[in-house]
Tab-separated table of C-alpha atoms in Angstrom:
chain	number	residue	atom	x	y	z
N	292	MET	CA	-0.025	0.201	0.131
N	293	VAL	CA	2.822	2.306	1.102
N	294	SER	CA	4.772	1.659	-2.123
N	295	SER	CA	1.747	2.284	-4.353
N	296	VAL	CA	1.365	5.682	-2.902
N	297	SER	CA	4.887	6.437	-3.297
N	298	LEU	CA	4.889	5.190	-6.543
N	299	PHE	CA	1.700	7.692	-7.638
N	300	ALA	CA	3.569	10.634	-5.446
N	301	SER	CA	6.660	9.987	-7.584
N	302	LEU	CA	4.705	9.802	-10.981
N	303	THR	CA	2.393	12.640	-10.257
N	304	PRO	CA	4.810	15.605	-11.561
N	305	TYR	CA	5.020	13.746	-14.718
N	306	LEU	CA	1.441	13.347	-15.133
N	307	VAL	CA	0.649	16.587	-14.492
N	308	SER	CA	3.256	17.940	-16.987
N	309	ALA	CA	1.852	15.512	-19.526
N	310	LEU	CA	-1.560	16.898	-18.915
N	311	LEU	CA	-0.361	20.544	-19.057
N	312	LEU	CA	1.552	19.620	-22.551
N	313	PHE	CA	-1.799	18.164	-23.714
N	314	LEU	CA	-3.868	21.035	-23.015
N	315	LEU	CA	-1.071	23.559	-24.340
N	316	LEU	CA	-1.091	21.464	-27.590
N	317	GLU	CA	-4.704	21.412	-27.868
N	318	GLN	CA	-4.960	25.396	-27.926
N	319	LEU	CA	-2.115	25.388	-30.221
N	320	PHE	CA	-3.625	23.153	-32.659
N	321	TYR	CA	-6.695	25.304	-32.156
N	322	ARG	CA	-5.153	28.315	-33.058
N	323	VAL	CA	-3.239	27.110	-35.898
N	324	LYS	CA	-6.528	25.977	-37.567
N	325	LYS	CA	-8.337	29.055	-36.701
N	326	ARG	CA	-5.547	31.148	-38.405
N	327	ASN	CA	-7.193	34.547	-38.790
N	328	LEU	CA	-10.925	33.527	-39.162
N	329	PRO	CA	-13.232	34.908	-36.551
N	330	GLY	CA	-14.066	32.608	-33.423
N	331	PRO	CA	-12.666	31.989	-29.638
N	332	LEU	CA	-9.154	33.163	-29.072
N	333	PHE	CA	-8.882	30.214	-26.554
N	334	VAL	CA	-11.404	27.423	-26.002
N	335	PHE	CA	-12.207	25.423	-22.798
N	336	PRO	CA	-10.092	22.307	-22.476
N	337	ILE	CA	-11.458	19.052	-24.136
N	338	ILE	CA	-15.023	20.026	-24.045
N	339	GLY	CA	-14.604	23.319	-25.820
N	340	ASN	CA	-17.981	25.151	-25.968
N	341	VAL	CA	-20.525	22.376	-26.081
N	342	VAL	CA	-21.935	23.447	-22.838
N	343	ALA	CA	-23.026	26.604	-24.594
N	344	LEU	CA	-24.314	24.804	-27.565
N	345	ILE	CA	-26.606	22.306	-25.454
N	346	ARG	CA	-27.743	25.173	-23.313
N	347	ASP	CA	-28.847	27.657	-25.942
N	348	PRO	CA	-28.674	26.310	-29.283
N	349	THR	CA	-29.973	29.256	-31.023
N	350	SER	CA	-27.776	31.737	-29.324
N	351	PHE	CA	-24.749	29.768	-29.901
N	352	TRP	CA	-25.443	29.501	-33.969
N	353	ASP	CA	-26.574	33.112	-33.899
N	354	LYS	CA	-23.232	34.176	-32.467
N	355	GLN	CA	-21.287	32.036	-34.939
N	356	SER	CA	-23.195	33.731	-37.950
N	357	ALA	CA	-22.775	37.199	-36.309
N	358	MET	CA	-19.000	36.369	-36.237
N	359	ALA	CA	-18.802	35.107	-39.711
N	360	ASP	CA	-20.249	38.547	-40.924
N	361	THR	CA	-17.091	39.921	-39.604
N	362	SER	CA	-14.882	37.766	-41.921
N	363	ASP	CA	-14.360	38.571	-45.509
N	364	VAL	CA	-15.130	34.960	-46.663
N	365	GLY	CA	-18.459	34.528	-44.351
N	366	LEU	CA	-16.597	31.814	-42.064
N	367	SER	CA	-16.368	31.511	-38.395
N	368	VAL	CA	-14.853	28.910	-36.376
N	369	ASN	CA	-15.370	27.145	-32.763
N	370	TYR	CA	-14.459	23.913	-30.821
N	371	LEU	CA	-16.741	21.252	-29.665
N	372	ILE	CA	-15.499	18.126	-27.564
N	373	GLY	CA	-12.149	17.718	-29.432
N	374	LYS	CA	-13.673	18.822	-32.885
N	375	PHE	CA	-12.614	21.830	-34.600
N	376	ILE	CA	-15.730	23.204	-36.360
N	377	ILE	CA	-16.322	25.877	-39.200
N	378	TYR	CA	-19.688	27.868	-39.765
N	379	ILE	CA	-20.209	28.787	-43.554
N	380	LYS	CA	-22.652	31.709	-43.899
N	381	ASP	CA	-21.979	32.248	-47.707
N	382	ALA	CA	-24.337	30.553	-50.191
N	383	GLU	CA	-21.852	29.801	-52.740
N	384	LEU	CA	-19.268	28.415	-50.041
N	385	SER	CA	-21.944	26.291	-49.029
N	386	ASN	CA	-22.910	24.792	-52.421
N	387	LYS	CA	-18.915	24.092	-52.737
N	388	VAL	CA	-19.254	21.843	-49.733
N	389	LEU	CA	-22.461	20.248	-50.650
N	390	SER	CA	-21.229	19.655	-54.344
N	391	ASN	CA	-18.291	17.914	-53.180
N	392	ILE	CA	-19.200	14.992	-51.001
N	393	ARG	CA	-16.660	12.053	-52.141
N	394	PRO	CA	-13.848	10.120	-50.563
N	395	ASP	CA	-11.268	12.784	-50.892
N	396	ALA	CA	-13.414	16.028	-49.794
N	397	PHE	CA	-16.301	15.945	-47.381
N	398	GLN	CA	-18.798	13.237	-46.227
N	399	LEU	CA	-22.266	14.279	-44.981
N	400	THR	CA	-22.698	13.634	-41.115
N	401	GLY	CA	-26.151	15.087	-40.336
N	402	HIS	CA	-24.870	15.503	-36.730
N	403	PRO	CA	-21.645	16.208	-35.192
N	404	PHE	CA	-21.740	12.855	-33.356
N	405	GLY	CA	-24.352	11.331	-35.838
N	406	LYS	CA	-22.628	8.284	-37.095
N	407	LYS	CA	-22.400	6.890	-33.332
N	408	LEU	CA	-25.940	7.537	-32.975
N	409	PHE	CA	-27.704	6.528	-36.077
N	410	GLY	CA	-25.243	3.721	-37.024
N	411	ASP	CA	-22.953	2.562	-39.955
N	412	HIS	CA	-26.023	1.642	-42.213
N	413	SER	CA	-27.416	4.995	-42.357
N	414	LEU	CA	-28.057	6.525	-45.823
N	415	ILE	CA	-26.837	9.842	-44.458
N	416	PHE	CA	-23.021	8.261	-44.058
N	417	MET	CA	-23.015	6.622	-47.268
N	418	PHE	CA	-21.234	7.828	-50.251
N	419	GLY	CA	-19.543	6.488	-53.433
N	420	GLU	CA	-20.951	3.217	-54.896
N	421	ASP	CA	-22.645	2.220	-51.736
N	422	HIS	CA	-24.618	5.547	-51.727
N	423	LYS	CA	-25.541	5.518	-55.402
N	424	SER	CA	-26.784	1.961	-55.168
N	425	VAL	CA	-29.147	2.755	-52.514
N	426	ARG	CA	-30.217	5.993	-54.039
N	427	ARG	CA	-30.984	3.926	-57.138
N	428	GLN	CA	-33.287	1.657	-55.038
N	429	VAL	CA	-35.051	4.586	-53.165
N	430	ALA	CA	-35.666	7.093	-55.877
N	431	PRO	CA	-38.558	4.993	-57.855
N	432	ASN	CA	-40.350	5.112	-54.504
N	433	PHE	CA	-40.905	9.083	-54.953
N	434	THR	CA	-42.061	9.025	-58.505
N	435	ARG	CA	-45.785	10.149	-59.565
N	436	LYS	CA	-47.425	6.610	-59.244
N	437	PRO	CA	-46.087	5.783	-55.319
N	438	LEU	CA	-46.567	9.690	-54.944
N	439	SER	CA	-50.140	9.250	-55.553
N	440	ALA	CA	-50.898	6.349	-53.389
N	441	TYR	CA	-49.198	8.348	-50.429
N	442	SER	CA	-51.030	11.259	-51.133
N	443	SER	CA	-54.301	9.424	-50.372
N	444	LEU	CA	-52.828	8.023	-47.174
N	445	GLN	CA	-51.465	11.375	-46.291
N	446	GLN	CA	-54.790	12.992	-46.553
N	447	ILE	CA	-56.618	10.200	-44.725
N	448	VAL	CA	-54.249	10.753	-41.707
N	449	ILE	CA	-54.342	14.571	-42.052
N	450	LEU	CA	-58.078	14.775	-42.067
N	451	ARG	CA	-58.481	12.330	-38.958
N	452	HIS	CA	-56.496	14.772	-36.945
N	453	LEU	CA	-57.968	17.673	-38.226
N	454	ARG	CA	-61.602	16.322	-36.800
N	455	GLN	CA	-59.819	15.233	-33.704
N	456	TRP	CA	-58.709	19.033	-33.303
N	457	GLU	CA	-62.384	20.354	-34.369
N	458	GLU	CA	-64.067	18.113	-31.668
N	459	SER	CA	-61.320	18.845	-28.772
N	460	PHE	CA	-60.271	22.823	-29.414
N	461	SER	CA	-62.704	24.317	-32.097
N	462	SER	CA	-65.135	25.910	-29.490
N	463	GLY	CA	-62.352	28.707	-29.111
N	464	SER	CA	-62.661	28.527	-25.365
N	465	ARG	CA	-58.961	27.784	-24.697
N	466	PRO	CA	-55.729	28.096	-26.699
N	467	VAL	CA	-53.712	25.091	-27.957
N	468	SER	CA	-50.003	24.871	-28.587
N	469	MET	CA	-49.795	23.151	-31.824
N	470	ARG	CA	-46.112	21.706	-31.982
N	471	GLN	CA	-47.315	18.692	-30.136
N	472	LEU	CA	-50.462	18.270	-32.116
N	473	ILE	CA	-48.378	18.696	-35.393
N	474	ARG	CA	-45.843	16.338	-34.334
N	475	GLU	CA	-48.215	13.365	-33.715
N	476	LEU	CA	-49.923	13.995	-37.097
N	477	ASN	CA	-46.534	13.738	-38.549
N	478	LEU	CA	-45.730	10.424	-36.811
N	479	GLU	CA	-48.693	8.598	-37.904
N	480	THR	CA	-48.510	10.189	-41.343
N	481	SER	CA	-44.806	8.938	-41.571
N	482	GLN	CA	-45.832	5.620	-40.146
N	483	THR	CA	-48.788	4.964	-42.415
N	484	VAL	CA	-47.089	6.004	-45.569
N	485	PHE	CA	-43.787	4.268	-44.957
N	486	VAL	CA	-44.757	0.934	-43.317
N	487	GLY	CA	-48.734	1.294	-42.741
N	488	PRO	CA	-49.946	-2.213	-42.896
N	489	TYR	CA	-47.279	-3.969	-40.732
N	490	LEU	CA	-47.675	-1.784	-37.452
N	491	ASP	CA	-50.239	-2.355	-34.609
N	492	LYS	CA	-51.510	0.113	-32.085
N	493	GLU	CA	-48.692	-0.982	-29.709
N	494	VAL	CA	-45.689	-0.967	-31.866
N	495	LYS	CA	-47.029	2.602	-32.994
N	496	LYS	CA	-46.780	3.936	-29.506
N	497	THR	CA	-43.297	2.475	-29.039
N	498	ILE	CA	-41.964	3.857	-32.155
N	499	CYS	CA	-43.287	7.241	-31.072
N	500	ASP	CA	-41.452	7.073	-27.537
N	501	ASP	CA	-38.292	5.896	-29.408
N	502	TYR	CA	-38.335	8.791	-31.913
N	503	SER	CA	-38.882	11.199	-28.756
N	504	LEU	CA	-35.827	9.803	-27.227
N	505	LEU	CA	-33.740	9.767	-30.835
N	506	THR	CA	-34.630	13.590	-30.859
N	507	LEU	CA	-33.585	14.331	-27.227
N	508	GLY	CA	-30.280	12.283	-27.806
N	509	THR	CA	-29.602	14.813	-30.959
N	510	MET	CA	-29.429	17.657	-28.579
N	511	ALA	CA	-27.583	15.961	-25.874
N	512	ILE	CA	-23.600	15.502	-24.860
N	513	PRO	CA	-22.378	12.286	-26.414
N	514	ILE	CA	-22.124	10.047	-23.390
N	515	ASP	CA	-23.231	6.693	-24.543
N	516	LEU	CA	-23.699	5.138	-21.110
N	517	PRO	CA	-26.879	3.913	-19.587
N	518	GLY	CA	-28.749	6.508	-18.167
N	519	PHE	CA	-27.611	9.380	-20.193
N	520	THR	CA	-29.586	11.080	-22.909
N	521	PHE	CA	-27.457	10.140	-25.721
N	522	GLY	CA	-26.815	6.608	-24.743
N	523	GLU	CA	-30.606	6.020	-24.384
N	524	ALA	CA	-31.304	7.340	-28.097
N	525	ARG	CA	-28.853	5.169	-29.248
N	526	ARG	CA	-30.530	2.061	-27.646
N	527	ALA	CA	-33.546	3.603	-29.208
N	528	VAL	CA	-32.232	3.335	-32.685
N	529	SER	CA	-31.443	-0.045	-32.453
N	530	ARG	CA	-35.113	-0.561	-31.284
N	531	LEU	CA	-36.492	1.196	-34.276
N	532	VAL	CA	-34.217	-0.594	-36.547
N	533	ASN	CA	-35.300	-4.073	-35.462
N	534	THR	CA	-38.970	-2.858	-35.550
N	535	MET	CA	-38.661	-1.642	-39.147
N	536	SER	CA	-36.420	-5.051	-40.126
N	537	VAL	CA	-39.687	-7.082	-39.013
N	538	CYS	CA	-41.891	-4.646	-41.330
N	539	VAL	CA	-39.391	-4.962	-44.274
N	540	GLY	CA	-39.664	-8.913	-43.936
N	541	LYS	CA	-43.550	-8.912	-44.191
N	542	SER	CA	-43.348	-6.810	-47.065
N	543	LYS	CA	-41.156	-9.115	-48.889
N	544	ALA	CA	-43.519	-11.997	-48.183
N	545	LYS	CA	-46.367	-10.026	-49.094
N	546	MET	CA	-44.801	-8.849	-52.464
N	547	ALA	CA	-43.481	-12.134	-53.378
N	548	ALA	CA	-47.258	-13.536	-52.894
N	549	GLY	CA	-48.120	-11.279	-55.742
N	550	GLU	CA	-50.165	-8.610	-53.776
N	551	ASN	CA	-50.179	-4.897	-55.029
N	552	PRO	CA	-47.987	-2.305	-53.092
N	553	THR	CA	-49.759	-0.062	-50.544
N	554	CYS	CA	-47.110	1.746	-48.757
N	555	LEU	CA	-43.205	2.855	-49.467
N	556	VAL	CA	-41.679	-0.021	-48.254
N	557	ASP	CA	-44.169	-2.374	-50.371
N	558	PHE	CA	-43.063	-0.130	-53.379
N	559	TRP	CA	-39.349	-0.630	-52.659
N	560	THR	CA	-39.549	-4.406	-51.775
N	561	HIS	CA	-41.548	-5.118	-54.876
N	562	SER	CA	-38.738	-3.829	-57.054
N	563	ILE	CA	-36.128	-5.735	-55.109
N	564	ILE	CA	-38.170	-9.012	-55.539
N	565	GLU	CA	-38.089	-8.455	-59.242
N	566	GLU	CA	-34.431	-8.487	-59.365
N	567	ASN	CA	-32.349	-11.558	-59.536
N	568	PRO	CA	-29.822	-11.591	-57.797
N	569	PRO	CA	-30.993	-8.678	-55.227
N	570	PRO	CA	-29.338	-5.348	-55.445
N	571	PRO	CA	-26.724	-4.554	-52.933
N	572	HIS	CA	-27.919	-3.316	-49.321
N	573	SER	CA	-31.148	-4.742	-49.794
N	574	LYS	CA	-31.214	-6.937	-46.844
N	575	ASP	CA	-33.919	-6.386	-44.339
N	576	LYS	CA	-31.661	-4.521	-41.707
N	577	GLU	CA	-30.221	-2.351	-44.499
N	578	ILE	CA	-33.566	-1.339	-45.681
N	579	SER	CA	-34.789	-0.661	-42.242
N	580	CYS	CA	-31.786	1.750	-41.274
N	581	VAL	CA	-32.943	3.912	-44.258
N	582	LEU	CA	-36.452	3.880	-43.317
N	583	VAL	CA	-35.401	4.859	-39.789
N	584	ASP	CA	-33.680	7.788	-41.416
N	585	PHE	CA	-36.792	8.658	-43.599
N	586	MET	CA	-39.022	8.605	-40.516
N	587	PHE	CA	-36.702	10.854	-38.489
N	588	ALA	CA	-36.462	13.522	-41.379
N	589	SER	CA	-40.216	13.435	-42.059
N	590	GLN	CA	-41.200	13.616	-38.280
N	591	ASP	CA	-39.065	16.450	-37.056
N	592	ALA	CA	-38.393	18.543	-40.259
N	593	SER	CA	-42.021	18.267	-41.205
N	594	THR	CA	-43.375	19.489	-37.740
N	595	SER	CA	-41.049	22.508	-38.221
N	596	SER	CA	-42.601	23.252	-41.598
N	597	LEU	CA	-46.155	22.598	-40.523
N	598	LEU	CA	-45.807	24.993	-37.555
N	599	TRP	CA	-44.360	27.763	-39.372
N	600	ALA	CA	-47.065	27.511	-42.247
N	601	VAL	CA	-49.483	28.047	-39.561
N	602	VAL	CA	-47.710	30.838	-37.885
N	603	LEU	CA	-47.077	32.950	-41.369
N	604	LEU	CA	-50.509	32.217	-42.479
N	605	GLU	CA	-51.965	33.773	-39.541
N	606	SER	CA	-49.768	36.715	-39.769
N	607	GLU	CA	-50.203	37.339	-43.276
N	608	PRO	CA	-54.198	37.579	-43.873
N	609	GLU	CA	-53.980	38.359	-47.504
N	610	VAL	CA	-51.810	35.394	-47.900
N	611	LEU	CA	-54.307	33.084	-46.189
N	612	ARG	CA	-57.323	34.704	-48.101
N	613	ARG	CA	-55.535	33.659	-51.503
N	614	VAL	CA	-54.543	30.294	-50.340
N	615	ARG	CA	-58.244	29.625	-49.522
N	616	GLU	CA	-59.436	30.905	-52.699
N	617	ASP	CA	-56.923	28.904	-54.577
N	618	VAL	CA	-57.817	25.801	-52.787
N	619	ALA	CA	-61.591	26.143	-53.291
N	620	ARG	CA	-61.028	26.357	-57.173
N	621	PHE	CA	-60.092	22.597	-56.990
N	622	TRP	CA	-61.468	21.178	-53.691
N	623	LEU	CA	-63.849	21.899	-51.222
N	624	SER	CA	-63.635	20.096	-47.628
N	625	GLU	CA	-67.538	19.307	-47.572
N	626	SER	CA	-67.080	17.254	-51.031
N	627	ASN	CA	-65.796	14.299	-48.903
N	628	GLU	CA	-63.467	13.604	-51.797
N	629	LEU	CA	-59.720	13.592	-51.577
N	630	ILE	CA	-57.591	15.724	-53.225
N	631	THR	CA	-56.332	14.075	-56.489
N	632	ALA	CA	-52.696	14.371	-57.926
N	633	ASP	CA	-53.914	16.807	-60.772
N	634	GLN	CA	-55.630	19.004	-58.257
N	635	LEU	CA	-52.540	19.180	-55.928
N	636	ALA	CA	-50.356	20.174	-58.928
N	637	GLU	CA	-52.813	22.759	-60.013
N	638	MET	CA	-52.905	24.553	-56.716
N	639	LYS	CA	-50.137	26.811	-57.965
N	640	TYR	CA	-49.994	29.523	-55.243
N	641	THR	CA	-50.676	26.888	-52.161
N	642	ARG	CA	-47.418	25.547	-53.450
N	643	ALA	CA	-45.590	28.794	-53.840
N	644	VAL	CA	-46.768	29.510	-50.264
N	645	ALA	CA	-45.329	26.176	-49.110
N	646	ARG	CA	-41.865	26.878	-50.772
N	647	GLU	CA	-41.938	30.277	-49.238
N	648	VAL	CA	-42.564	28.722	-45.794
N	649	LEU	CA	-39.557	26.308	-46.574
N	650	ARG	CA	-37.250	29.343	-47.702
N	651	TYR	CA	-38.092	31.570	-45.173
N	652	ARG	CA	-37.754	28.991	-42.204
N	653	PRO	CA	-35.963	25.824	-43.569
N	654	PRO	CA	-36.265	23.040	-40.917
N	655	ALA	CA	-32.705	22.151	-40.745
N	656	SER	CA	-30.888	25.592	-40.644
N	657	MET	CA	-27.476	23.677	-41.131
N	658	ILE	CA	-26.221	20.332	-42.707
N	659	PRO	CA	-23.203	19.229	-40.867
N	660	HIS	CA	-20.115	17.544	-43.181
N	661	VAL	CA	-16.666	16.472	-42.048
N	662	ALA	CA	-13.502	17.163	-43.948
N	663	VAL	CA	-12.135	13.728	-45.275
N	664	SER	CA	-8.960	15.566	-46.319
N	665	ASP	CA	-7.599	19.193	-46.345
N	666	PHE	CA	-9.927	21.093	-48.717
N	667	ARG	CA	-9.105	24.570	-50.181
N	668	LEU	CA	-12.314	26.378	-49.770
N	669	THR	CA	-11.098	29.786	-50.773
N	670	GLU	CA	-7.777	31.388	-51.916
N	671	SER	CA	-6.691	32.473	-48.406
N	672	TYR	CA	-7.949	29.393	-46.254
N	673	THR	CA	-7.850	25.680	-46.450
N	674	ILE	CA	-10.322	23.350	-44.294
N	675	PRO	CA	-8.043	21.284	-42.345
N	676	LYS	CA	-8.941	17.187	-42.175
N	677	GLY	CA	-11.214	16.165	-39.376
N	678	THR	CA	-13.078	19.573	-39.217
N	679	ILE	CA	-16.650	19.657	-38.928
N	680	VAL	CA	-18.285	21.928	-41.138
N	681	PHE	CA	-21.716	23.562	-41.076
N	682	PRO	CA	-22.956	25.102	-44.179
N	683	SER	CA	-25.807	27.284	-43.161
N	684	LEU	CA	-29.031	26.687	-45.221
N	685	PHE	CA	-30.790	29.554	-43.199
N	686	ASP	CA	-28.365	32.126	-44.015
N	687	ALA	CA	-28.170	31.241	-47.736
N	688	SER	CA	-31.850	31.569	-47.937
N	689	PHE	CA	-31.703	35.163	-47.169
N	690	GLN	CA	-29.127	36.063	-49.801
N	691	GLY	CA	-29.819	37.082	-53.150
N	692	PHE	CA	-33.678	37.085	-53.280
N	693	THR	CA	-35.615	39.937	-53.577
N	694	GLU	CA	-36.421	41.527	-50.125
N	695	PRO	CA	-35.282	38.263	-48.423
N	696	ASP	CA	-36.541	39.349	-44.739
N	697	ARG	CA	-40.306	39.578	-46.359
N	698	PHE	CA	-42.460	36.608	-46.509
N	699	ASP	CA	-43.681	36.840	-50.239
N	700	PRO	CA	-45.003	33.751	-51.832
N	701	ASP	CA	-45.314	35.621	-55.245
N	702	ARG	CA	-41.400	35.410	-55.396
N	703	PHE	CA	-42.150	31.736	-56.516
N	704	SER	CA	-44.882	32.825	-59.076
N	705	GLU	CA	-44.437	31.692	-62.847
N	706	THR	CA	-43.717	35.323	-63.640
N	707	ARG	CA	-40.750	36.088	-60.953
N	708	GLN	CA	-39.669	32.523	-60.767
N	709	GLU	CA	-36.950	33.368	-57.996
N	710	ASP	CA	-36.589	29.731	-57.149
N	711	GLU	CA	-34.981	29.405	-60.523
N	712	VAL	CA	-33.002	32.718	-60.491
N	713	PHE	CA	-31.478	32.142	-57.052
N	714	LYS	CA	-31.778	28.279	-57.373
N	715	ARG	CA	-28.193	28.130	-55.660
N	716	ASN	CA	-29.232	30.092	-52.582
N	717	PHE	CA	-32.537	27.923	-51.950
N	718	LEU	CA	-30.790	25.064	-50.167
N	719	THR	CA	-33.745	23.754	-48.064
N	720	PHE	CA	-33.441	19.996	-49.378
N	721	GLY	CA	-29.683	20.483	-50.017
N	722	ASN	CA	-27.714	19.999	-53.029
N	723	GLY	CA	-25.445	17.676	-54.763
N	724	SER	CA	-25.367	13.790	-54.660
N	725	HIS	CA	-27.139	14.209	-51.081
N	726	GLN	CA	-29.926	16.189	-52.152
N	727	CYS	CA	-33.040	14.858	-50.131
N	728	VAL	CA	-34.612	12.046	-52.279
N	729	GLY	CA	-37.938	12.514	-50.568
N	730	GLN	CA	-38.492	16.418	-51.309
N	731	ARG	CA	-41.762	15.947	-53.667
N	732	TYR	CA	-43.095	13.635	-51.058
N	733	ALA	CA	-42.209	16.472	-48.131
N	734	MET	CA	-43.611	19.318	-50.416
N	735	ASN	CA	-46.971	17.457	-50.961
N	736	HIS	CA	-47.301	16.874	-47.410
N	737	LEU	CA	-46.747	20.794	-46.746
N	738	VAL	CA	-49.220	21.597	-49.272
N	739	LEU	CA	-51.874	19.039	-48.413
N	740	PHE	CA	-51.672	20.328	-44.749
N	741	ILE	CA	-52.087	23.853	-45.665
N	742	ALA	CA	-54.760	23.324	-47.857
N	743	MET	CA	-56.852	21.320	-45.526
N	744	PHE	CA	-56.153	23.115	-42.701
N	745	SER	CA	-56.917	26.818	-43.870
N	746	SER	CA	-59.989	25.323	-45.325
N	747	MET	CA	-61.227	23.691	-42.202
N	748	PHE	CA	-60.446	26.209	-39.514
N	749	ASP	CA	-60.033	29.868	-38.723
N	750	PHE	CA	-57.149	30.441	-36.279
N	751	LYS	CA	-55.902	33.247	-34.228
N	752	ARG	CA	-52.298	33.189	-32.730
N	753	VAL	CA	-51.863	34.025	-28.937
N	754	ARG	CA	-48.892	36.359	-29.137
N	755	SER	CA	-46.574	36.909	-26.047
N	756	ASP	CA	-43.118	38.261	-25.963
N	757	GLY	CA	-40.609	36.530	-27.883
N	758	CYS	CA	-43.467	33.959	-29.489
N	759	ASP	CA	-41.628	34.128	-32.948
N	760	GLU	CA	-38.223	33.802	-31.927
N	761	ILE	CA	-36.633	30.638	-33.397
N	762	VAL	CA	-35.434	27.564	-31.161
N	763	HIS	CA	-33.793	24.455	-31.991
N	764	ILE	CA	-35.595	21.180	-30.968
N	765	PRO	CA	-33.750	20.142	-32.960
N	766	THR	CA	-35.368	21.391	-36.121
N	767	MET	CA	-36.392	25.360	-36.213
N	768	SER	CA	-39.548	26.010	-34.155
N	769	PRO	CA	-41.361	29.228	-32.938
N	770	LYS	CA	-40.398	29.553	-29.309
N	771	ASP	CA	-44.006	29.273	-28.012
N	772	GLY	CA	-44.837	26.092	-30.010
N	773	CYS	CA	-47.363	28.366	-31.953
N	774	THR	CA	-50.364	28.733	-29.534
N	775	VAL	CA	-53.625	29.646	-31.304
N	776	PHE	CA	-57.317	29.507	-30.756
N	777	LEU	CA	-59.036	27.255	-33.204
N	778	SER	CA	-62.544	27.465	-34.605
N	779	SER	CA	-64.259	25.514	-37.233
N	780	ARG	CA	-65.425	27.118	-40.751
N	781	LEU	CA	-67.540	24.299	-41.762
N	782	VAL	CA	-70.811	23.254	-41.060
N	783	THR	CA	-70.273	19.524	-41.960
N	784	SER	CA	-66.918	18.016	-41.314
N	785	PRO	CA	-65.410	15.606	-44.000
């Protein structure tokens, strides 16, 4: 015992010296990578500024954006748990990153510690031939015929939830926060569209709980131990993958028996069964990992978009009036008919409103990438290998457009076509090889919700100080969760 104490005492000066050397080198390497870019002069040892990020993500990223304004090239830097990060405000530089996802440049991560959270088989982290193979399988599932089938399912779920809201809240006697209501609507929609026939009520409830844990994990310190939020989120992902694997197996059996596809996984497995041999990355678990990605994106991103649609329509009465007129030309809720694919395409003003919602408040404000090797981003700065890069889709969407700070759906009209003129700044769905494969599905969902919600309800926002401030949970949301009074506009509900 005495000898152990003596040994430790004799080693202490060396251990302290080694620790001090490590801390000194950490600061030195940070300063070398930082060069002349704006950012903290010194960072907290090891953890960097992760506490500030977890405590108030909105304030953290606002400061990064403000610092980037002081740079000639629209960049700023920081340090998070051993990771040097670069924030990109300039739209052209963001495009440069998004268009260079390849083995010698950048790899999409989706989250600073996303690979650890979502697993190796996630589509987010694939690139090269593996990514191309999966995209080839996935892309046909978002063409006209499948999208038409999904549209019917989407409308049935949306209408079911709108009727529930009407029964519970449309008396207008008390306000309701829309965030949780819309999130529940999106969860059921994505479950129904992606794997609908293969889930019972109990499994659906488990999926909802696990996605709640996953959402919390994206905003937590990455400690992968039982009892910690990040660790619980990882275990939730494992359970979700296992649940989706069972659905994929059932779908393959159903399609092999010659039945018609009724949901996304059916369209996918139907095409796989017709190939011999089956394509790469088409095993049950591999498909299930992609389904988990899809459901996560359609849940939180769509919740953000639908929330902001309510906020912005309420604050712009003339826009709301024009939406109702546009919808009424093609669909009346009292008709008890679903909106057809052709009618949906003809609602051009409503679709322009949806695009402006996505430009004005893109759900995912940033898309993290990691530099696979040193990459020369500008004439004066080379991104060091291992850096996590954050192209800001939010900042890009306020560059170039006419009066970008104004909510103006007419910018997407056939006469102005700002979506084409400033295409490189409209990055809500990303760009390059990893551009969102389900963007047409997401757009249809937003247009359908706007059309049905605005037709069935009058709604008045309960305004409070800071209610319109942006918070990240993890996608962009109004601070108050969009609290409104609802009242029905209909004599008879559809």
